[in-house]
XYZ file of N, CA and C in Angstrom:
585
model
N 319.197 198.659 2.655
C 320.048 197.543 3.033
C 319.158 196.351 3.397
N 319.505 195.193 2.904
C 318.713 193.982 3.146
C 318.903 193.494 4.578
N 317.825 192.945 5.111
C 317.880 192.346 6.438
C 318.470 190.954 6.293
N 319.611 190.710 6.872
C 320.310 189.425 6.761
C 319.971 188.462 7.886
N 319.014 188.841 8.732
C 318.649 187.981 9.848
C 317.902 186.749 9.340
N 318.201 185.631 9.920
C 317.483 184.398 9.582
C 316.066 184.484 10.124
N 315.143 183.864 9.416
C 313.763 183.831 9.902
C 313.353 182.387 10.129
N 312.445 182.234 11.046
C 311.893 180.916 11.348
C 310.379 181.024 11.283
N 309.767 180.091 10.555
C 308.313 180.069 10.451
C 307.845 178.688 10.876
N 307.093 178.634 11.949
C 306.453 177.384 12.347
C 305.062 177.385 11.747
N 304.681 176.257 11.157
C 303.374 176.223 10.502
C 302.780 174.833 10.570
N 301.488 174.807 10.342
C 300.747 173.561 10.335
C 301.010 172.811 9.038
N 301.318 171.541 9.143
C 301.365 170.652 7.979
C 300.402 169.517 8.291
N 299.378 169.397 7.461
C 298.357 168.375 7.694
C 298.529 167.280 6.653
N 298.958 166.098 7.110
C 299.131 164.964 6.202
C 297.795 164.272 6.013
N 297.431 164.090 4.753
C 296.206 163.377 4.401
C 296.609 162.018 3.849
N 296.028 160.969 4.387
C 296.289 159.611 3.917
C 294.949 158.935 3.695
N 294.736 158.462 2.471
C 293.458 157.838 2.132
C 293.700 156.477 1.494
N 292.767 155.575 1.721
C 292.802 154.276 1.049
C 292.253 154.479 -0.360
N 292.951 153.903 -1.328
C 292.501 153.961 -2.718
C 292.184 152.534 -3.143
N 290.979 152.307 -3.650
C 290.623 150.935 -4.045
C 291.499 150.439 -5.192
N 291.869 149.170 -5.096
C 292.670 148.542 -6.136
C 294.026 148.122 -5.622
N 294.691 147.329 -6.434
C 296.031 146.879 -6.071
C 297.018 148.042 -6.183
N 298.152 147.878 -5.568
C 299.214 148.895 -5.608
C 299.557 149.245 -7.056
N 299.792 148.243 -7.876
C 300.155 148.505 -9.274
C 299.024 149.184 -10.027
N 297.786 148.761 -9.775
C 296.630 149.361 -10.434
C 296.482 150.828 -10.032
N 296.647 151.136 -8.764
C 296.512 152.515 -8.291
C 297.613 153.385 -8.899
N 298.837 152.881 -8.933
C 299.927 153.652 -9.557
C 299.619 153.937 -11.020
N 299.130 152.929 -11.738
C 298.811 153.107 -13.154
C 297.728 154.164 -13.331
N 296.662 154.090 -12.538
C 295.575 155.059 -12.642
C 296.065 156.465 -12.303
N 296.851 156.570 -11.243
C 297.407 157.867 -10.841
C 298.249 158.462 -11.963
N 299.096 157.643 -12.557
C 299.991 158.152 -13.597
C 299.244 158.514 -14.881
N 298.082 157.931 -15.107
C 297.240 158.362 -16.230
C 296.574 159.709 -15.928
N 296.142 159.886 -14.699
C 295.486 161.127 -14.306
C 296.470 162.280 -14.094
N 297.702 161.947 -13.733
C 298.743 162.943 -13.476
C 299.915 162.612 -14.412
N 299.827 163.066 -15.670
C 300.847 162.703 -16.649
C 302.189 163.396 -16.392
N 303.228 162.854 -16.985
C 304.563 163.434 -16.885
C 304.558 164.803 -17.565
N 305.224 165.769 -16.941
C 305.321 167.109 -17.517
C 305.985 167.001 -18.896
N 305.468 167.726 -19.857
C 306.001 167.729 -21.220
C 306.978 168.894 -21.350
N 308.230 168.654 -20.984
C 309.233 169.714 -21.005
C 309.438 170.272 -22.405
N 309.311 169.433 -23.425
C 309.484 169.881 -24.804
C 308.426 170.922 -25.160
N 307.182 170.658 -24.788
C 306.097 171.609 -25.078
C 306.330 172.938 -24.376
N 306.790 172.895 -23.133
C 307.014 174.146 -22.407
C 308.235 174.883 -22.947
N 309.268 174.160 -23.357
C 310.445 174.802 -23.941
C 310.105 175.454 -25.277
N 309.122 174.905 -25.983
C 308.727 175.445 -27.284
C 307.805 176.658 -27.161
N 307.278 176.912 -25.975
C 306.371 178.051 -25.779
C 307.146 179.352 -25.962
N 306.580 180.248 -26.757
C 307.226 181.540 -27.031
C 306.679 182.656 -26.149
N 305.676 182.341 -25.350
C 305.088 183.334 -24.456
C 304.457 182.604 -23.277
N 304.116 183.379 -22.257
C 303.449 182.772 -21.103
C 302.074 182.259 -21.495
N 301.402 182.942 -22.425
C 300.102 182.464 -22.907
C 300.230 181.083 -23.547
N 301.295 180.866 -24.296
C 301.524 179.541 -24.886
C 301.838 178.514 -23.808
N 302.529 178.932 -22.761
C 302.802 178.022 -21.640
C 301.497 177.644 -20.945
N 300.577 178.616 -20.812
C 299.271 178.319 -20.223
C 298.524 177.271 -21.046
N 298.573 177.428 -22.367
C 297.897 176.459 -23.235
C 298.560 175.084 -23.139
N 299.890 175.060 -23.070
C 300.602 173.785 -22.933
C 300.243 173.105 -21.616
N 300.050 173.907 -20.555
C 299.670 173.340 -19.257
C 298.284 172.723 -19.329
N 297.361 173.387 -20.021
C 296.012 172.822 -20.153
C 296.050 171.501 -20.900
N 296.904 171.418 -21.921
C 297.032 170.167 -22.678
C 297.743 169.085 -21.872
N 298.751 169.486 -21.091
C 299.575 168.525 -20.360
C 298.941 168.031 -19.072
N 298.072 168.840 -18.496
C 297.513 168.529 -17.173
C 295.990 168.562 -17.235
N 295.364 167.554 -17.825
C 293.915 167.591 -17.989
C 293.138 167.672 -16.672
N 293.741 167.256 -15.570
C 293.068 167.333 -14.268
C 293.799 168.281 -13.324
N 294.668 169.119 -13.882
C 295.316 170.161 -13.100
C 296.739 169.875 -12.666
N 297.136 168.597 -12.598
C 298.462 168.258 -12.091
C 299.314 167.532 -13.138
N 300.625 167.729 -13.019
C 301.621 167.007 -13.807
C 302.614 166.370 -12.843
N 303.296 165.331 -13.340
C 304.339 164.675 -12.551
C 305.703 165.201 -12.972
N 306.484 165.653 -11.985
C 307.830 166.158 -12.238
C 308.893 165.132 -11.838
N 308.486 164.164 -11.047
C 309.449 163.164 -10.541
C 308.676 161.942 -10.095
N 309.312 160.784 -10.303
C 308.789 159.521 -9.765
C 309.977 158.759 -9.197
N 309.865 158.314 -7.958
C 310.927 157.541 -7.318
C 310.372 156.233 -6.786
N 310.920 155.128 -7.246
C 310.484 153.807 -6.794
C 311.202 153.483 -5.489
N 310.555 153.794 -4.382
C 311.143 153.578 -3.062
C 311.384 152.093 -2.828
N 310.457 151.261 -3.304
C 310.595 149.808 -3.121
C 311.894 149.302 -3.718
N 312.255 149.815 -4.885
C 313.474 149.350 -5.569
C 314.728 149.697 -4.778
N 314.785 150.909 -4.232
C 315.993 151.295 -3.500
C 316.047 150.680 -2.110
N 314.913 150.217 -1.590
C 314.867 149.572 -0.277
C 314.945 148.043 -0.380
N 314.962 147.529 -1.596
C 315.003 146.081 -1.783
C 316.197 145.497 -1.031
N 315.979 144.412 -0.377
C 317.039 143.779 0.411
C 317.005 144.196 1.876
N 316.281 145.277 2.187
C 316.153 145.691 3.586
C 315.028 144.876 4.219
N 314.797 145.099 5.485
C 313.726 144.365 6.161
C 312.358 145.018 5.952
N 312.298 146.163 5.260
C 311.026 146.859 5.044
C 310.193 146.112 4.007
N 308.960 145.739 4.364
C 308.140 144.929 3.455
C 307.258 145.729 2.503
N 307.310 147.039 2.562
C 306.338 147.874 1.872
C 306.636 148.065 0.390
N 305.562 148.251 -0.371
C 305.665 148.806 -1.719
C 305.413 150.292 -1.579
N 306.225 151.113 -2.237
C 306.030 152.559 -2.152
C 306.658 153.245 -3.357
N 305.943 154.231 -3.870
C 306.455 155.094 -4.932
C 306.164 156.529 -4.544
N 307.203 157.366 -4.613
C 307.021 158.781 -4.285
C 307.012 159.606 -5.571
N 306.307 160.730 -5.516
C 306.167 161.593 -6.680
C 306.294 163.052 -6.270
N 306.653 163.887 -7.242
C 306.478 165.326 -7.143
C 305.388 165.666 -8.145
N 304.282 166.206 -7.652
C 303.092 166.477 -8.455
C 302.743 167.948 -8.304
N 302.507 168.604 -9.416
C 302.125 170.002 -9.337
C 301.778 170.555 -10.695
N 301.870 171.858 -10.791
C 301.620 172.541 -12.043
C 302.315 173.895 -11.925
N 303.402 174.062 -12.652
C 304.192 175.284 -12.505
C 303.434 176.532 -12.960
N 302.433 176.373 -13.826
C 301.616 177.511 -14.226
C 300.774 177.993 -13.038
N 300.273 177.062 -12.270
C 299.552 177.437 -11.043
C 300.545 177.961 -10.003
N 301.687 177.303 -9.868
C 302.690 177.726 -8.883
C 303.181 179.145 -9.151
N 303.201 179.558 -10.421
C 303.661 180.912 -10.752
C 302.805 181.965 -10.072
N 301.544 181.657 -9.843
C 300.634 182.616 -9.212
C 300.995 182.836 -7.734
N 301.795 181.925 -7.169
C 302.312 182.113 -5.812
C 303.740 182.653 -5.868
N 304.533 182.103 -6.781
C 305.945 182.451 -6.934
C 306.140 183.947 -7.137
N 305.212 184.581 -7.853
C 305.325 186.021 -8.114
C 305.258 186.829 -6.823
N 304.675 186.254 -5.763
C 304.558 186.949 -4.478
C 305.686 186.585 -3.513
N 306.172 185.347 -3.601
C 307.250 184.911 -2.714
C 307.895 183.662 -3.315
N 309.144 183.763 -3.765
C 309.782 182.600 -4.385
C 309.962 181.423 -3.430
N 309.896 181.669 -2.126
C 310.064 180.581 -1.153
C 308.960 179.539 -1.247
N 307.824 179.850 -1.903
C 306.742 178.872 -2.026
C 307.203 177.617 -2.764
N 308.278 177.741 -3.537
C 308.745 176.579 -4.287
C 309.317 175.500 -3.368
N 309.454 175.810 -2.106
C 309.787 174.784 -1.114
C 308.677 173.742 -1.050
N 307.439 174.170 -1.306
C 306.289 173.275 -1.213
C 305.639 172.974 -2.564
N 306.152 173.517 -3.624
C 305.613 173.259 -4.959
C 306.766 172.759 -5.843
N 306.608 171.635 -6.474
C 305.438 170.773 -6.491
C 305.243 170.026 -5.166
N 304.053 169.444 -5.047
C 303.680 168.695 -3.846
C 304.337 167.323 -3.845
N 304.743 166.871 -2.686
C 305.233 165.484 -2.540
C 304.042 164.585 -2.306
N 303.965 163.495 -3.052
C 302.907 162.510 -2.844
C 303.540 161.132 -2.742
N 302.798 160.213 -2.138
C 303.294 158.856 -1.950
C 302.143 157.879 -2.127
N 302.371 156.845 -2.921
C 301.450 155.719 -3.026
C 302.181 154.537 -2.412
N 301.511 153.854 -1.473
C 302.169 152.749 -0.775
C 301.153 151.729 -0.290
N 301.657 150.568 0.110
C 300.795 149.565 0.731
C 301.026 149.618 2.235
N 299.937 149.442 2.990
C 300.053 149.469 4.445
C 300.152 148.045 4.993
N 300.170 147.924 6.305
C 300.345 146.611 6.942
C 299.168 145.680 6.690
N 298.006 146.218 6.299
C 296.831 145.398 5.994
C 296.773 145.011 4.516
N 297.717 145.530 3.720
C 297.719 145.255 2.292
C 296.909 146.239 1.476
N 296.339 147.265 2.142
C 295.590 148.291 1.416
C 296.562 149.251 0.724
N 296.120 149.793 -0.392
C 296.916 150.802 -1.092
C 296.479 152.166 -0.595
N 297.447 152.985 -0.247
C 297.166 154.308 0.308
C 297.854 155.394 -0.520
N 297.244 156.567 -0.467
C 297.787 157.766 -1.098
C 297.998 158.782 0.013
N 299.186 159.368 0.089
C 299.491 160.344 1.135
C 300.023 161.630 0.511
N 299.618 162.752 1.111
C 300.049 164.072 0.650
C 299.813 165.056 1.790
N 300.625 166.086 1.877
C 300.339 167.169 2.814
C 299.301 168.083 2.171
N 298.319 168.515 2.945
C 297.249 169.351 2.410
C 297.832 170.670 1.909
N 297.634 170.971 0.622
C 298.251 172.166 0.049
C 297.892 173.460 0.772
N 296.630 173.649 1.123
C 296.231 174.926 1.728
C 296.950 175.188 3.042
N 297.251 174.158 3.809
C 297.947 174.391 5.084
C 299.399 174.800 4.832
N 300.007 174.206 3.804
C 301.397 174.569 3.488
C 301.481 176.016 3.020
N 300.613 176.381 2.075
C 300.738 177.692 1.460
C 300.167 178.820 2.317
N 299.266 178.511 3.245
C 298.777 179.542 4.170
C 299.908 180.038 5.069
N 300.941 179.221 5.244
C 302.042 179.591 6.137
C 302.838 180.791 5.640
N 302.655 181.201 4.387
C 303.401 182.344 3.857
C 302.751 183.671 4.236
N 301.509 183.621 4.744
C 300.868 184.824 5.239
C 300.503 185.845 4.166
N 300.346 185.397 2.944
C 299.979 186.287 1.833
C 298.675 185.758 1.248
N 297.646 186.581 1.290
C 296.314 186.139 0.858
C 296.313 185.535 -0.542
N 297.035 186.139 -1.470
C 297.047 185.637 -2.851
C 297.630 184.223 -2.925
N 298.561 183.904 -2.070
C 299.141 182.560 -2.014
C 298.168 181.602 -1.340
N 297.537 182.043 -0.285
C 296.566 181.216 0.431
C 295.431 180.778 -0.488
N 294.942 181.683 -1.327
C 293.855 181.368 -2.255
C 294.285 180.276 -3.235
N 295.514 180.344 -3.704
C 296.010 179.305 -4.620
C 296.104 177.970 -3.890
N 296.551 177.972 -2.648
C 296.588 176.739 -1.858
C 295.218 176.119 -1.716
N 294.205 176.943 -1.533
C 292.830 176.433 -1.447
C 292.372 175.854 -2.786
N 292.765 176.483 -3.873
C 292.455 175.964 -5.208
C 293.126 174.601 -5.417
N 294.358 174.460 -4.939
C 295.056 173.170 -5.042
C 294.337 172.104 -4.224
N 293.760 172.480 -3.085
C 292.925 171.539 -2.323
C 291.782 171.026 -3.206
N 291.149 171.943 -3.939
C 290.040 171.560 -4.819
C 290.505 170.582 -5.899
N 291.661 170.866 -6.510
C 292.195 169.955 -7.532
C 292.548 168.598 -6.922
N 293.117 168.614 -5.723
C 293.464 167.367 -5.044
C 292.209 166.564 -4.729
N 291.149 167.228 -4.279
C 289.882 166.532 -3.999
C 289.364 165.862 -5.262
N 289.423 166.568 -6.375
C 288.965 165.995 -7.641
C 289.813 164.778 -8.026
N 291.122 164.878 -7.860
C 292.010 163.756 -8.182
C 291.674 162.535 -7.328
N 291.495 162.742 -6.032
C 291.171 161.619 -5.147
C 289.848 160.978 -5.542
N 288.861 161.794 -5.907
C 287.570 161.249 -6.339
C 287.736 160.429 -7.624
N 288.532 160.922 -8.543
C 288.763 160.182 -9.793
C 289.494 158.865 -9.542
N 290.325 158.833 -8.507
C 291.009 157.591 -8.131
C 290.077 156.623 -7.408
N 288.896 157.098 -7.026
C 287.942 156.247 -6.325
C 288.087 156.283 -4.818
N 288.895 157.202 -4.308
C 289.110 157.319 -2.863
C 288.031 158.200 -2.244
N 287.824 158.005 -0.952
C 286.931 158.898 -0.213
C 287.675 160.212 -0.001
N 287.050 161.301 -0.373
C 287.682 162.614 -0.261
C 287.533 163.117 1.172
N 288.647 163.428 1.840
C 288.564 163.942 3.210
C 287.744 165.223 3.279
N 286.969 165.365 4.339
C 286.124 166.547 4.515
C 286.950 167.828 4.513
N 288.186 167.757 4.965
C 289.053 168.942 5.007
C 289.369 169.498 3.622
N 289.145 168.698 2.587
C 289.398 169.177 1.222
C 288.150 169.750 0.570
N 287.011 169.639 1.232
C 285.781 170.169 0.662
C 285.855 171.695 0.681
N 285.614 172.323 -0.456
C 285.733 173.789 -0.497
C 284.686 174.464 0.380
N 285.137 175.462 1.132
C 284.230 176.247 1.965
C 283.452 177.223 1.098
N 284.096 177.715 0.081
C 283.459 178.586 -0.914
C 284.224 178.366 -2.202
N 283.583 178.555 -3.302
C 284.253 178.339 -4.580
C 285.386 179.347 -4.721
N 286.629 178.855 -4.898
C 287.743 179.784 -5.060
C 287.661 180.451 -6.431
N 288.179 181.657 -6.549
C 288.138 182.321 -7.845
C 289.017 181.575 -8.848
N 288.644 181.621 -10.094
C 289.451 181.007 -11.151
C 290.757 181.768 -11.254
N 291.811 181.045 -11.496
C 293.146 181.631 -11.507
C 293.658 181.756 -12.939
N 293.213 182.759 -13.658
C 293.684 182.963 -15.016
C 293.002 182.032 -15.983
N 293.679 181.744 -17.058
C 293.058 180.941 -18.102
C 293.142 179.453 -17.832
N 293.949 179.061 -16.854
C 294.109 177.627 -16.597
C 292.914 177.096 -15.833
N 292.239 176.139 -16.404
C 291.146 175.453 -15.723
C 291.327 173.972 -15.933
N 291.152 173.217 -14.888
C 291.251 171.764 -15.022
C 289.997 171.261 -15.714
N 290.177 170.437 -16.714
C 289.027 169.867 -17.397
C 288.305 168.920 -16.459
N 287.009 168.936 -16.529
C 286.204 168.074 -15.677
C 285.658 166.944 -16.521
N 285.771 165.749 -16.004
C 285.210 164.585 -16.680
C 284.627 163.678 -15.617
N 283.533 163.009 -15.923
C 282.975 162.091 -14.952
C 283.988 160.996 -14.596
N 283.996 160.604 -13.347
C 284.924 159.573 -12.888
C 284.757 158.286 -13.689
N 283.526 157.971 -14.069
C 283.289 156.730 -14.823
C 284.015 156.784 -16.163
N 284.021 157.947 -16.817
C 284.695 158.070 -18.110
C 286.192 157.894 -17.952
N 286.754 158.443 -16.881
C 288.188 158.307 -16.652
C 288.544 156.863 -16.365
N 287.748 156.220 -15.486
C 288.042 154.837 -15.146
C 287.880 153.928 -16.368
N 286.954 154.251 -17.256
C 286.732 153.440 -18.430
C 287.926 153.462 -19.363
N 288.708 154.530 -19.331
C 289.866 154.625 -20.206
C 291.088 153.964 -19.607
N 291.002 153.507 -18.372
C 292.168 152.911 -17.703
C 292.191 151.426 -17.837
């Protein structure tokens, strides 16, 4: 018989906010080049999980895809709020599957919510909750390891955007590779040159 009792889990959520060099529009453009829109057609055409893995490698050259983009500025237009802001859902369902198989509740935190916005000084900022802190809250080692791997991918993304990578994202030890999916590595200069 299933336990129908409600559960409550209190956990650490660590918000990381970094300044990204460039104008708001420039940072959004660079981010959207590095984190392309998920190719639903390619994933629907996959006849096996192996084909889905290959589609993920093609769709997410730096490990992440965009599942949603919301122009907060547009919906707040006319209010007294002076900010530019765009929110995103960023993730990779092939990576998320490695957690989902252990606990479907992880999808509460996958994909990750991210925000690009301008602050009161006019700087462009990128904000996200640190993946490893979110996924460690499930208390399953296999999920925690994936959260740490997502920290590594996030650190790489921030470096490619030209932001200072928070020390909390620096890997303590190299996490094990998670199946066939590997984020392609390219020098930041090469990525910026294509933007």
